[in-house]
């Protein structure tokens, strides 16, 4: 990011219309063709929505990565989802690789990475964390620039990737309102973000601490330019006056709603999809509909930088994005997202926007926003 | 007999390793681009937030300590001073509860007393007009710590009641004083110093506790321990400068507390509970109240441990959905299967066991030399020794852990050699636990006269030979007790480790805590992990006890 302003883009145009036709071509044309180990290059060819995409990795790139063999990933994705889906998919292509995944909270990833960098003992080769939480690490010099050829090959939409090459697009997780159906009827469920300040939900709303710049923090930052300073402050103060239950993550907020400790929460779609039918929770969509960017980063002085690069290149490719979609998460690629989102889930005729891209100040000055939230919510 | 110079290495090294990280906190310039350190300390000292944090820390610690002491006093009196049935069982059962880590105990109370999923709340709320007991409140925290501290308080109060001269009680009863009046007018004043010391000790332990406030207090109840964690691990970017400020305030607070404790325990030495007069110990005859007393004791055990543990086991065998629906008993092994498939599960488990064994071994070995230097090295009895013995209370685990983390982070040589290794965790645990180890060995060493060692030396044995061949076999009992205690406490610890663990050095308790706080609907898997943890600790304890019995044969 490095101080450059980010322009507003609707990169996840996930309207249901047209997705079916796109999906047919996409599914039928999907093809993996790793070349034989003796070849000078490795070609991975895929057909995405009728267009063919070929990723070419030179044998020397693979050899360098293979020598390192191990890739250590610090990430916010649930451990079982990573182990059972993402890791399996990566190992199908690179069976010789050793993948170690460490599931941490967004703030823990930041503090661990910063401490390890300062101690000169970086352990992670890839960081997979929310954009807002991780950008302070870019400023501290913890993140390495990486010119990822896959970004161009995949035709990522402008705004979905970092022109400065510090972060690499992975998931854009749709932000939803969860409600416990035993405590709130569909008629009484919140229909807008303003409803979170309604006194009928006093003490019953769970949100991850906005000062973490995670889900709630990024969503609120998105609302800022839309509502304007005065209305925005008034909403924030209203939500704060409603004495929300603060958590460390949106997943923890989802747990609180599932158990009934909270009636409503700001959450992420994949938590709902992963537990649909098992717990008394339903979702409500409020406008504007946004998706939380959770990209990948390459740490500076990583112990296995070639493996880190290899994993990132794979993750942002169709193969990686499809694996991600199988965990219930939404890829930050407009075509793959449109194809993989469950049909009928999104209200028709609406589009998802990448959260807070309409507010460049949020991504350029994350610490300032963190402090602002602390001053409003006290945590 | 004077200890040879090399033996002095242990206390000097311990002093250096324990004090350096704390001293470094004081002297380092701790800003990361913020205001100057002095300004920060000054700013934070006079904020309403600090007052509120200090209030919460004291309320939690002293409230829980008072409840635990009260509970233990009643229980101990019934078991020791009355003819309640099944005395032996009632005496030994609570001590086994000591092996259960605080994180497991916290989870038990969530399952029982969470306002939404709490089984007791769900059962009783309709009968109580919708009232629910909220375990996430200050009252809840006090209750949880009170129940958690109950076995410890019992261990402290029961021996005092056992060794008390009962002749005064008997005289009172002969003169017609009732059972309760005898207790309040005679028994309580006699044992009060010990009861108050127990309360003080539990308050100090509570001041340093991280687990309960972190798990049950959430964002609403902040204590000094949780604030240090918050500023180092839960804010983006981390504010180490503020964490250092809180650490210093924390140390000042606990140091004051420990000073009061030492002053009071020194003062109470003047009270005589055990006299040289030999008298027949009698107990109060309860008559028709015997069964009631037994049921009361059993009730206290049930409330404080048995019931929560049963529900923890049940939770580990049902799905999250079944728990959310009010503990629908739809048994499954799914949680254990999920737990065993977790990627860091094996590593965290092996790390915990390895670290516990190495820490227990090193602690016990060092403690032998340190106890020897202290008792036989003619430097006993100093006030310094008393502070050293209370080191873990003076420097709470999370403060020492943070001090060590900060020192390692800022000194390149240390960061290159120690950061991200199990050794940094082992060092932290040794520093925190060594004083307890010394106590175990000292108690044993005190009973051994100098003449045995002198005889060996006169017969031509070197100091090392007499030490290893004469002294060490005689303190074997103390060594096994020390090893057992340190092993269990190391497996249970969270506070001293939480800032030091890295993915390669993840410990099982910390892993459970991460699972609980970060993943959606993971409480049942954490319950499965907790049951497994208790089983491992209980099995280890049983094995060590068997070893202890074997060496006595």
mmCIF file with all atom_site columns, N, CA, C and O in Angstrom, chain B residues 184-211:
data_model
loop_
_atom_site.group_PDB
_atom_site.id
_atom_site.type_symbol
_atom_site.label_atom_id
_atom_site.label_alt_id
_atom_site.label_comp_id
_atom_site.label_asym_id
_atom_site.label_entity_id
_atom_site.label_seq_id
_atom_site.pdbx_PDB_ins_code
_atom_site.Cartn_x
_atom_site.Cartn_y
_atom_site.Cartn_z
_atom_site.occupancy
_atom_site.B_iso_or_equiv
_atom_site.pdbx_formal_charge
_atom_site.auth_seq_id
_atom_site.auth_comp_id
_atom_site.auth_asym_id
_atom_site.auth_atom_id
_atom_site.pdbx_PDB_model_num
ATOM 1   N N  . UNK B 1 184 ? -16.787 -20.198 67.384 1.00 0.00 ? 184 UNK B N  1
ATOM 2   C CA . UNK B 1 184 ? -16.519 -18.770 67.178 1.00 0.00 ? 184 UNK B CA 1
ATOM 3   C C  . UNK B 1 184 ? -15.678 -18.142 68.297 1.00 0.00 ? 184 UNK B C  1
ATOM 4   O O  . UNK B 1 184 ? -14.888 -17.245 68.048 1.00 0.00 ? 184 UNK B O  1
ATOM 5   N N  . UNK B 1 185 ? -15.875 -18.640 69.533 1.00 0.00 ? 185 UNK B N  1
ATOM 6   C CA . UNK B 1 185 ? -15.153 -18.005 70.652 1.00 0.00 ? 185 UNK B CA 1
ATOM 7   C C  . UNK B 1 185 ? -13.799 -18.644 70.946 1.00 0.00 ? 185 UNK B C  1
ATOM 8   O O  . UNK B 1 185 ? -12.912 -17.997 71.497 1.00 0.00 ? 185 UNK B O  1
ATOM 9   N N  . UNK B 1 186 ? -13.667 -19.924 70.644 1.00 0.00 ? 186 UNK B N  1
ATOM 10  C CA . UNK B 1 186 ? -12.419 -20.615 71.007 1.00 0.00 ? 186 UNK B CA 1
ATOM 11  C C  . UNK B 1 186 ? -11.606 -21.000 69.762 1.00 0.00 ? 186 UNK B C  1
ATOM 12  O O  . UNK B 1 186 ? -10.486 -20.523 69.561 1.00 0.00 ? 186 UNK B O  1
ATOM 13  N N  . UNK B 1 187 ? -12.208 -21.846 68.923 1.00 0.00 ? 187 UNK B N  1
ATOM 14  C CA . UNK B 1 187 ? -11.446 -22.401 67.786 1.00 0.00 ? 187 UNK B CA 1
ATOM 15  C C  . UNK B 1 187 ? -10.967 -21.310 66.827 1.00 0.00 ? 187 UNK B C  1
ATOM 16  O O  . UNK B 1 187 ? -9.782  -21.242 66.496 1.00 0.00 ? 187 UNK B O  1
ATOM 17  N N  . UNK B 1 188 ? -11.910 -20.498 66.396 1.00 0.00 ? 188 UNK B N  1
ATOM 18  C CA . UNK B 1 188 ? -11.569 -19.502 65.372 1.00 0.00 ? 188 UNK B CA 1
ATOM 19  C C  . UNK B 1 188 ? -10.471 -18.534 65.838 1.00 0.00 ? 188 UNK B C  1
ATOM 20  O O  . UNK B 1 188 ? -9.503  -18.293 65.095 1.00 0.00 ? 188 UNK B O  1
ATOM 21  N N  . UNK B 1 189 ? -10.590 -17.983 67.065 1.00 0.00 ? 189 UNK B N  1
ATOM 22  C CA . UNK B 1 189 ? -9.487  -17.090 67.488 1.00 0.00 ? 189 UNK B CA 1
ATOM 23  C C  . UNK B 1 189 ? -8.124  -17.779 67.524 1.00 0.00 ? 189 UNK B C  1
ATOM 24  O O  . UNK B 1 189 ? -7.110  -17.174 67.221 1.00 0.00 ? 189 UNK B O  1
ATOM 25  N N  . UNK B 1 190 ? -8.119  -19.097 67.867 1.00 0.00 ? 190 UNK B N  1
ATOM 26  C CA . UNK B 1 190 ? -6.827  -19.801 67.946 1.00 0.00 ? 190 UNK B CA 1
ATOM 27  C C  . UNK B 1 190 ? -6.213  -19.955 66.557 1.00 0.00 ? 190 UNK B C  1
ATOM 28  O O  . UNK B 1 190 ? -5.026  -19.723 66.346 1.00 0.00 ? 190 UNK B O  1
ATOM 29  N N  . UNK B 1 191 ? -7.077  -20.365 65.611 1.00 0.00 ? 191 UNK B N  1
ATOM 30  C CA . UNK B 1 191 ? -6.505  -20.645 64.274 1.00 0.00 ? 191 UNK B CA 1
ATOM 31  C C  . UNK B 1 191 ? -6.574  -19.432 63.343 1.00 0.00 ? 191 UNK B C  1
ATOM 32  O O  . UNK B 1 191 ? -6.140  -19.515 62.190 1.00 0.00 ? 191 UNK B O  1
ATOM 33  N N  . UNK B 1 192 ? -7.093  -18.323 63.842 1.00 0.00 ? 192 UNK B N  1
ATOM 34  C CA . UNK B 1 192 ? -7.293  -17.174 62.954 1.00 0.00 ? 192 UNK B CA 1
ATOM 35  C C  . UNK B 1 192 ? -6.037  -16.744 62.191 1.00 0.00 ? 192 UNK B C  1
ATOM 36  O O  . UNK B 1 192 ? -6.101  -16.470 60.990 1.00 0.00 ? 192 UNK B O  1
ATOM 37  N N  . UNK B 1 193 ? -4.870  -16.674 62.862 1.00 0.00 ? 193 UNK B N  1
ATOM 38  C CA . UNK B 1 193 ? -3.673  -16.252 62.109 1.00 0.00 ? 193 UNK B CA 1
ATOM 39  C C  . UNK B 1 193 ? -3.420  -17.127 60.883 1.00 0.00 ? 193 UNK B C  1
ATOM 40  O O  . UNK B 1 193 ? -3.085  -16.632 59.825 1.00 0.00 ? 193 UNK B O  1
ATOM 41  N N  . UNK B 1 194 ? -3.616  -18.434 61.053 1.00 0.00 ? 194 UNK B N  1
ATOM 42  C CA . UNK B 1 194 ? -3.394  -19.326 59.903 1.00 0.00 ? 194 UNK B CA 1
ATOM 43  C C  . UNK B 1 194 ? -4.458  -19.125 58.838 1.00 0.00 ? 194 UNK B C  1
ATOM 44  O O  . UNK B 1 194 ? -4.160  -19.177 57.633 1.00 0.00 ? 194 UNK B O  1
ATOM 45  N N  . UNK B 1 195 ? -5.679  -18.907 59.286 1.00 0.00 ? 195 UNK B N  1
ATOM 46  C CA . UNK B 1 195 ? -6.767  -18.692 58.322 1.00 0.00 ? 195 UNK B CA 1
ATOM 47  C C  . UNK B 1 195 ? -6.505  -17.398 57.545 1.00 0.00 ? 195 UNK B C  1
ATOM 48  O O  . UNK B 1 195 ? -6.642  -17.363 56.313 1.00 0.00 ? 195 UNK B O  1
ATOM 49  N N  . UNK B 1 196 ? -6.078  -16.375 58.263 1.00 0.00 ? 196 UNK B N  1
ATOM 50  C CA . UNK B 1 196 ? -5.830  -15.092 57.599 1.00 0.00 ? 196 UNK B CA 1
ATOM 51  C C  . UNK B 1 196 ? -4.631  -15.201 56.648 1.00 0.00 ? 196 UNK B C  1
ATOM 52  O O  . UNK B 1 196 ? -4.622  -14.609 55.576 1.00 0.00 ? 196 UNK B O  1
ATOM 53  N N  . UNK B 1 197 ? -3.621  -15.964 57.076 1.00 0.00 ? 197 UNK B N  1
ATOM 54  C CA . UNK B 1 197 ? -2.453  -16.168 56.206 1.00 0.00 ? 197 UNK B CA 1
ATOM 55  C C  . UNK B 1 197 ? -2.878  -16.873 54.921 1.00 0.00 ? 197 UNK B C  1
ATOM 56  O O  . UNK B 1 197 ? -2.420  -16.537 53.833 1.00 0.00 ? 197 UNK B O  1
ATOM 57  N N  . UNK B 1 198 ? -3.776  -17.844 55.069 1.00 0.00 ? 198 UNK B N  1
ATOM 58  C CA . UNK B 1 198 ? -4.294  -18.552 53.889 1.00 0.00 ? 198 UNK B CA 1
ATOM 59  C C  . UNK B 1 198 ? -5.000  -17.569 52.963 1.00 0.00 ? 198 UNK B C  1
ATOM 60  O O  . UNK B 1 198 ? -4.802  -17.589 51.740 1.00 0.00 ? 198 UNK B O  1
ATOM 61  N N  . UNK B 1 199 ? -5.796  -16.708 53.573 1.00 0.00 ? 199 UNK B N  1
ATOM 62  C CA . UNK B 1 199 ? -6.516  -15.706 52.776 1.00 0.00 ? 199 UNK B CA 1
ATOM 63  C C  . UNK B 1 199 ? -5.522  -14.798 52.037 1.00 0.00 ? 199 UNK B C  1
ATOM 64  O O  . UNK B 1 199 ? -5.674  -14.543 50.841 1.00 0.00 ? 199 UNK B O  1
ATOM 65  N N  . UNK B 1 200 ? -4.488  -14.348 52.767 1.00 0.00 ? 200 UNK B N  1
ATOM 66  C CA . UNK B 1 200 ? -3.483  -13.463 52.147 1.00 0.00 ? 200 UNK B CA 1
ATOM 67  C C  . UNK B 1 200 ? -2.767  -14.153 50.983 1.00 0.00 ? 200 UNK B C  1
ATOM 68  O O  . UNK B 1 200 ? -2.580  -13.584 49.915 1.00 0.00 ? 200 UNK B O  1
ATOM 69  N N  . UNK B 1 201 ? -2.407  -15.427 51.234 1.00 0.00 ? 201 UNK B N  1
ATOM 70  C CA . UNK B 1 201 ? -1.684  -16.179 50.214 1.00 0.00 ? 201 UNK B CA 1
ATOM 71  C C  . UNK B 1 201 ? -2.543  -16.365 48.965 1.00 0.00 ? 201 UNK B C  1
ATOM 72  O O  . UNK B 1 201 ? -2.078  -16.158 47.832 1.00 0.00 ? 201 UNK B O  1
ATOM 73  N N  . UNK B 1 202 ? -3.817  -16.712 49.177 1.00 0.00 ? 202 UNK B N  1
ATOM 74  C CA . UNK B 1 202 ? -4.711  -16.898 48.029 1.00 0.00 ? 202 UNK B CA 1
ATOM 75  C C  . UNK B 1 202 ? -4.969  -15.570 47.308 1.00 0.00 ? 202 UNK B C  1
ATOM 76  O O  . UNK B 1 202 ? -5.132  -15.545 46.085 1.00 0.00 ? 202 UNK B O  1
ATOM 77  N N  . UNK B 1 203 ? -4.993  -14.485 48.070 1.00 0.00 ? 203 UNK B N  1
ATOM 78  C CA . UNK B 1 203 ? -5.164  -13.167 47.430 1.00 0.00 ? 203 UNK B CA 1
ATOM 79  C C  . UNK B 1 203 ? -3.975  -12.880 46.528 1.00 0.00 ? 203 UNK B C  1
ATOM 80  O O  . UNK B 1 203 ? -4.142  -12.421 45.396 1.00 0.00 ? 203 UNK B O  1
ATOM 81  N N  . UNK B 1 204 ? -2.776  -13.189 47.029 1.00 0.00 ? 204 UNK B N  1
ATOM 82  C CA . UNK B 1 204 ? -1.574  -12.950 46.216 1.00 0.00 ? 204 UNK B CA 1
ATOM 83  C C  . UNK B 1 204 ? -1.566  -13.828 44.967 1.00 0.00 ? 204 UNK B C  1
ATOM 84  O O  . UNK B 1 204 ? -1.212  -13.369 43.881 1.00 0.00 ? 204 UNK B O  1
ATOM 85  N N  . UNK B 1 205 ? -1.984  -15.081 45.120 1.00 0.00 ? 205 UNK B N  1
ATOM 86  C CA . UNK B 1 205 ? -2.042  -15.974 43.960 1.00 0.00 ? 205 UNK B CA 1
ATOM 87  C C  . UNK B 1 205 ? -3.067  -15.430 42.960 1.00 0.00 ? 205 UNK B C  1
ATOM 88  O O  . UNK B 1 205 ? -2.846  -15.404 41.758 1.00 0.00 ? 205 UNK B O  1
ATOM 89  N N  . UNK B 1 206 ? -4.189  -14.948 43.494 1.00 0.00 ? 206 UNK B N  1
ATOM 90  C CA . UNK B 1 206 ? -5.245  -14.391 42.639 1.00 0.00 ? 206 UNK B CA 1
ATOM 91  C C  . UNK B 1 206 ? -4.786  -13.140 41.903 1.00 0.00 ? 206 UNK B C  1
ATOM 92  O O  . UNK B 1 206 ? -5.119  -12.935 40.745 1.00 0.00 ? 206 UNK B O  1
ATOM 93  N N  . UNK B 1 207 ? -3.982  -12.325 42.585 1.00 0.00 ? 207 UNK B N  1
ATOM 94  C CA . UNK B 1 207 ? -3.476  -11.104 41.930 1.00 0.00 ? 207 UNK B CA 1
ATOM 95  C C  . UNK B 1 207 ? -2.671  -11.458 40.679 1.00 0.00 ? 207 UNK B C  1
ATOM 96  O O  . UNK B 1 207 ? -2.690  -10.736 39.697 1.00 0.00 ? 207 UNK B O  1
ATOM 97  N N  . UNK B 1 208 ? -1.984  -12.587 40.728 1.00 0.00 ? 208 UNK B N  1
ATOM 98  C CA . UNK B 1 208 ? -1.149  -12.983 39.593 1.00 0.00 ? 208 UNK B CA 1
ATOM 99  C C  . UNK B 1 208 ? -1.857  -13.870 38.594 1.00 0.00 ? 208 UNK B C  1
ATOM 100 O O  . UNK B 1 208 ? -1.285  -14.218 37.578 1.00 0.00 ? 208 UNK B O  1
ATOM 101 N N  . UNK B 1 209 ? -3.112  -14.238 38.895 1.00 0.00 ? 209 UNK B N  1
ATOM 102 C CA . UNK B 1 209 ? -3.800  -15.188 38.014 1.00 0.00 ? 209 UNK B CA 1
ATOM 103 C C  . UNK B 1 209 ? -4.209  -14.564 36.679 1.00 0.00 ? 209 UNK B C  1
ATOM 104 O O  . UNK B 1 209 ? -4.762  -13.467 36.635 1.00 0.00 ? 209 UNK B O  1
ATOM 105 N N  . UNK B 1 210 ? -3.939  -15.294 35.609 1.00 0.00 ? 210 UNK B N  1
ATOM 106 C CA . UNK B 1 210 ? -4.288  -14.819 34.273 1.00 0.00 ? 210 UNK B CA 1
ATOM 107 C C  . UNK B 1 210 ? -5.498  -15.578 33.706 1.00 0.00 ? 210 UNK B C  1
ATOM 108 O O  . UNK B 1 210 ? -6.367  -14.993 33.059 1.00 0.00 ? 210 UNK B O  1
ATOM 109 N N  . UNK B 1 211 ? -5.539  -16.873 33.989 1.00 0.00 ? 211 UNK B N  1
ATOM 110 C CA . UNK B 1 211 ? -6.503  -17.763 33.333 1.00 0.00 ? 211 UNK B CA 1
ATOM 111 C C  . UNK B 1 211 ? -7.964  -17.359 33.545 1.00 0.00 ? 211 UNK B C  1
ATOM 112 O O  . UNK B 1 211 ? -8.713  -17.198 32.582 1.00 0.00 ? 211 UNK B O  1
#
